[in-house]
């Protein structure tokens, strides 16, 4: 369990490191998607298409699906309050980024289109 937690611990690092690794991992997965497309292979992770990539959304999904439950359990065993604090701060950061992205992409309410 410790090795698995270490492998996926990026969301529990300080924000600057969390962001850096989120972008690096996204780039790696985008390269995989590019390669799959160029070879006519099925695209394994469609969310990592450069044209539609939403890193905040990917990070939130990763945290919600895998990280929170795993590290809640690990925290009971190892007592890692500082890491859990980083997790909450990072989650809040990605949530805010996702909300900003949504605002940018949604049409303004009350605009006169005539």
PDB file of C-alpha atoms in Angstrom:
ATOM      1  CA  UNK A   1       0.000   0.000   0.000  1.00  0.00           C
ATOM      2  CA  UNK A   2       2.842   2.380   0.821  1.00  0.00           C
ATOM      3  CA  UNK A   3       4.365   1.952  -2.653  1.00  0.00           C
ATOM      4  CA  UNK A   4       1.006   2.582  -4.340  1.00  0.00           C
ATOM      5  CA  UNK A   5       0.434   5.691  -2.218  1.00  0.00           C
ATOM      6  CA  UNK A   6       3.908   6.964  -3.085  1.00  0.00           C
ATOM      7  CA  UNK A   7       3.251   6.334  -6.783  1.00  0.00           C
ATOM      8  CA  UNK A   8       0.092   8.464  -6.897  1.00  0.00           C
ATOM      9  CA  UNK A   9       0.932  11.015  -4.186  1.00  0.00           C
ATOM     10  CA  UNK A  10       1.227  14.028  -6.485  1.00  0.00           C
ATOM     11  CA  UNK A  11      -2.038  15.623  -5.242  1.00  0.00           C
ATOM     12  CA  UNK A  12      -0.619  15.616  -1.700  1.00  0.00           C
ATOM     13  CA  UNK A  13       2.493  17.634  -2.530  1.00  0.00           C
ATOM     14  CA  UNK A  14       2.775  21.404  -2.138  1.00  0.00           C
ATOM     15  CA  UNK A  15       0.767  23.190  -4.835  1.00  0.00           C
ATOM     16  CA  UNK A  16       3.732  24.228  -6.984  1.00  0.00           C
ATOM     17  CA  UNK A  17       4.873  20.596  -7.244  1.00  0.00           C
ATOM     18  CA  UNK A  18       1.344  19.299  -7.648  1.00  0.00           C
ATOM     19  CA  UNK A  19       0.754  21.618 -10.616  1.00  0.00           C
ATOM     20  CA  UNK A  20       4.134  20.858 -12.203  1.00  0.00           C
ATOM     21  CA  UNK A  21       3.541  17.109 -12.099  1.00  0.00           C
ATOM     22  CA  UNK A  22      -0.075  17.421 -13.227  1.00  0.00           C
ATOM     23  CA  UNK A  23       1.116  19.227 -16.361  1.00  0.00           C
ATOM     24  CA  UNK A  24       3.968  16.759 -16.933  1.00  0.00           C
ATOM     25  CA  UNK A  25       1.670  13.763 -16.621  1.00  0.00           C
ATOM     26  CA  UNK A  26      -0.913  15.384 -18.894  1.00  0.00           C
ATOM     27  CA  UNK A  27       1.796  15.996 -21.498  1.00  0.00           C
ATOM     28  CA  UNK A  28       2.905  12.357 -21.304  1.00  0.00           C
ATOM     29  CA  UNK A  29      -0.666  11.145 -21.786  1.00  0.00           C
ATOM     30  CA  UNK A  30      -1.237  13.624 -24.634  1.00  0.00           C
ATOM     31  CA  UNK A  31       1.855  12.234 -26.346  1.00  0.00           C
ATOM     32  CA  UNK A  32       0.392   8.746 -25.961  1.00  0.00           C
ATOM     33  CA  UNK A  33      -2.897   9.925 -27.494  1.00  0.00           C
ATOM     34  CA  UNK A  34      -1.006  11.614 -30.359  1.00  0.00           C
ATOM     35  CA  UNK A  35       0.899   8.387 -31.022  1.00  0.00           C
ATOM     36  CA  UNK A  36      -2.257   6.266 -30.944  1.00  0.00           C
ATOM     37  CA  UNK A  37      -3.944   8.602 -33.428  1.00  0.00           C
ATOM     38  CA  UNK A  38      -0.932   8.721 -35.754  1.00  0.00           C
ATOM     39  CA  UNK A  39      -0.833   4.908 -35.880  1.00  0.00           C
ATOM     40  CA  UNK A  40      -4.573   4.528 -36.311  1.00  0.00           C
ATOM     41  CA  UNK A  41      -4.881   2.750 -32.957  1.00  0.00           C
ATOM     42  CA  UNK A  42      -7.821   3.045 -30.573  1.00  0.00           C
ATOM     43  CA  UNK A  43      -7.364   6.022 -28.258  1.00  0.00           C
ATOM     44  CA  UNK A  44      -7.111   4.671 -24.721  1.00  0.00           C
ATOM     45  CA  UNK A  45      -7.562   7.944 -22.804  1.00  0.00           C
ATOM     46  CA  UNK A  46      -9.685  10.282 -24.913  1.00  0.00           C
ATOM     47  CA  UNK A  47      -9.672  12.967 -22.201  1.00  0.00           C
ATOM     48  CA  UNK A  48      -5.993  13.558 -23.050  1.00  0.00           C
ATOM     49  CA  UNK A  49      -6.664  14.938 -26.512  1.00  0.00           C
ATOM     50  CA  UNK A  50      -4.797  18.237 -26.844  1.00  0.00           C
ATOM     51  CA  UNK A  51      -7.845  19.906 -28.437  1.00  0.00           C
ATOM     52  CA  UNK A  52     -10.173  19.159 -25.529  1.00  0.00           C
ATOM     53  CA  UNK A  53      -7.853  18.584 -22.560  1.00  0.00           C
ATOM     54  CA  UNK A  54      -9.131  19.971 -19.264  1.00  0.00           C
ATOM     55  CA  UNK A  55      -6.405  19.446 -16.668  1.00  0.00           C
ATOM     56  CA  UNK A  56      -8.427  20.760 -13.695  1.00  0.00           C
ATOM     57  CA  UNK A  57     -11.276  18.373 -14.536  1.00  0.00           C
ATOM     58  CA  UNK A  58      -8.830  15.453 -14.891  1.00  0.00           C
ATOM     59  CA  UNK A  59      -7.182  16.262 -11.570  1.00  0.00           C
ATOM     60  CA  UNK A  60     -10.514  16.547  -9.762  1.00  0.00           C
ATOM     61  CA  UNK A  61     -11.660  13.218 -11.194  1.00  0.00           C
ATOM     62  CA  UNK A  62      -8.376  11.546 -10.195  1.00  0.00           C
ATOM     63  CA  UNK A  63      -8.613  12.926  -6.656  1.00  0.00           C
ATOM     64  CA  UNK A  64     -12.282  11.983  -6.299  1.00  0.00           C
ATOM     65  CA  UNK A  65     -12.002   8.501  -7.803  1.00  0.00           C
ATOM     66  CA  UNK A  66      -8.717   7.295  -6.331  1.00  0.00           C
ATOM     67  CA  UNK A  67      -6.844   9.612  -4.028  1.00  0.00           C
ATOM     68  CA  UNK A  68      -9.276  10.724  -1.321  1.00  0.00           C
ATOM     69  CA  UNK A  69     -10.398   7.265  -0.225  1.00  0.00           C
ATOM     70  CA  UNK A  70      -6.906   5.778  -0.458  1.00  0.00           C
ATOM     71  CA  UNK A  71      -5.271   8.521   1.567  1.00  0.00           C
ATOM     72  CA  UNK A  72      -8.088   8.776   4.097  1.00  0.00           C
ATOM     73  CA  UNK A  73      -7.306   5.139   4.898  1.00  0.00           C
ATOM     74  CA  UNK A  74      -3.550   5.725   4.845  1.00  0.00           C
ATOM     75  CA  UNK A  75      -3.955   8.739   7.159  1.00  0.00           C
ATOM     76  CA  UNK A  76      -5.625   6.523   9.769  1.00  0.00           C
ATOM     77  CA  UNK A  77      -2.609   4.221   9.646  1.00  0.00           C
ATOM     78  CA  UNK A  78       0.219   6.766   9.349  1.00  0.00           C
ATOM     79  CA  UNK A  79      -1.251  10.075  10.588  1.00  0.00           C
ATOM     80  CA  UNK A  80      -0.274  12.401   7.735  1.00  0.00           C
ATOM     81  CA  UNK A  81      -2.071  15.694   8.530  1.00  0.00           C
ATOM     82  CA  UNK A  82       0.327  17.891   6.533  1.00  0.00           C
ATOM     83  CA  UNK A  83      -0.166  15.808   3.397  1.00  0.00           C
ATOM     84  CA  UNK A  84      -3.929  15.733   3.882  1.00  0.00           C
ATOM     85  CA  UNK A  85      -3.857  19.517   4.236  1.00  0.00           C
ATOM     86  CA  UNK A  86      -2.001  19.790   0.904  1.00  0.00           C
ATOM     87  CA  UNK A  87      -4.593  17.478  -0.637  1.00  0.00           C
ATOM     88  CA  UNK A  88      -7.417  19.779   0.446  1.00  0.00           C
ATOM     89  CA  UNK A  89      -5.609  22.910  -0.741  1.00  0.00           C
ATOM     90  CA  UNK A  90      -4.810  21.303  -4.088  1.00  0.00           C
ATOM     91  CA  UNK A  91      -8.368  20.056  -4.507  1.00  0.00           C
ATOM     92  CA  UNK A  92      -9.641  23.568  -3.813  1.00  0.00           C
ATOM     93  CA  UNK A  93      -7.170  24.995  -6.353  1.00  0.00           C
ATOM     94  CA  UNK A  94      -8.243  22.588  -9.121  1.00  0.00           C
ATOM     95  CA  UNK A  95     -11.915  23.178  -8.277  1.00  0.00           C
ATOM     96  CA  UNK A  96     -11.413  26.929  -8.602  1.00  0.00           C
ATOM     97  CA  UNK A  97      -9.564  26.461 -11.906  1.00  0.00           C
ATOM     98  CA  UNK A  98     -12.386  24.275 -13.220  1.00  0.00           C
ATOM     99  CA  UNK A  99     -14.984  26.873 -12.221  1.00  0.00           C
ATOM    100  CA  UNK A 100     -12.997  29.628 -13.955  1.00  0.00           C
ATOM    101  CA  UNK A 101     -12.723  27.496 -17.084  1.00  0.00           C
ATOM    102  CA  UNK A 102     -16.482  26.873 -17.014  1.00  0.00           C
ATOM    103  CA  UNK A 103     -17.161  30.617 -16.714  1.00  0.00           C
ATOM    104  CA  UNK A 104     -14.862  31.369 -19.653  1.00  0.00           C
ATOM    105  CA  UNK A 105     -16.604  28.783 -21.835  1.00  0.00           C
ATOM    106  CA  UNK A 106     -20.220  29.598 -20.981  1.00  0.00           C
ATOM    107  CA  UNK A 107     -22.022  32.352 -22.889  1.00  0.00           C
ATOM    108  CA  UNK A 108     -22.784  35.497 -20.935  1.00  0.00           C
ATOM    109  CA  UNK A 109     -26.333  35.651 -19.621  1.00  0.00           C
ATOM    110  CA  UNK A 110     -28.410  38.582 -20.786  1.00  0.00           C
ATOM    111  CA  UNK A 111     -26.368  39.382 -23.892  1.00  0.00           C
ATOM    112  CA  UNK A 112     -28.352  40.990 -26.666  1.00  0.00           C
ATOM    113  CA  UNK A 113     -27.717  38.910 -29.782  1.00  0.00           C
ATOM    114  CA  UNK A 114     -29.636  41.197 -32.160  1.00  0.00           C
TER     115      UNK A 114
END
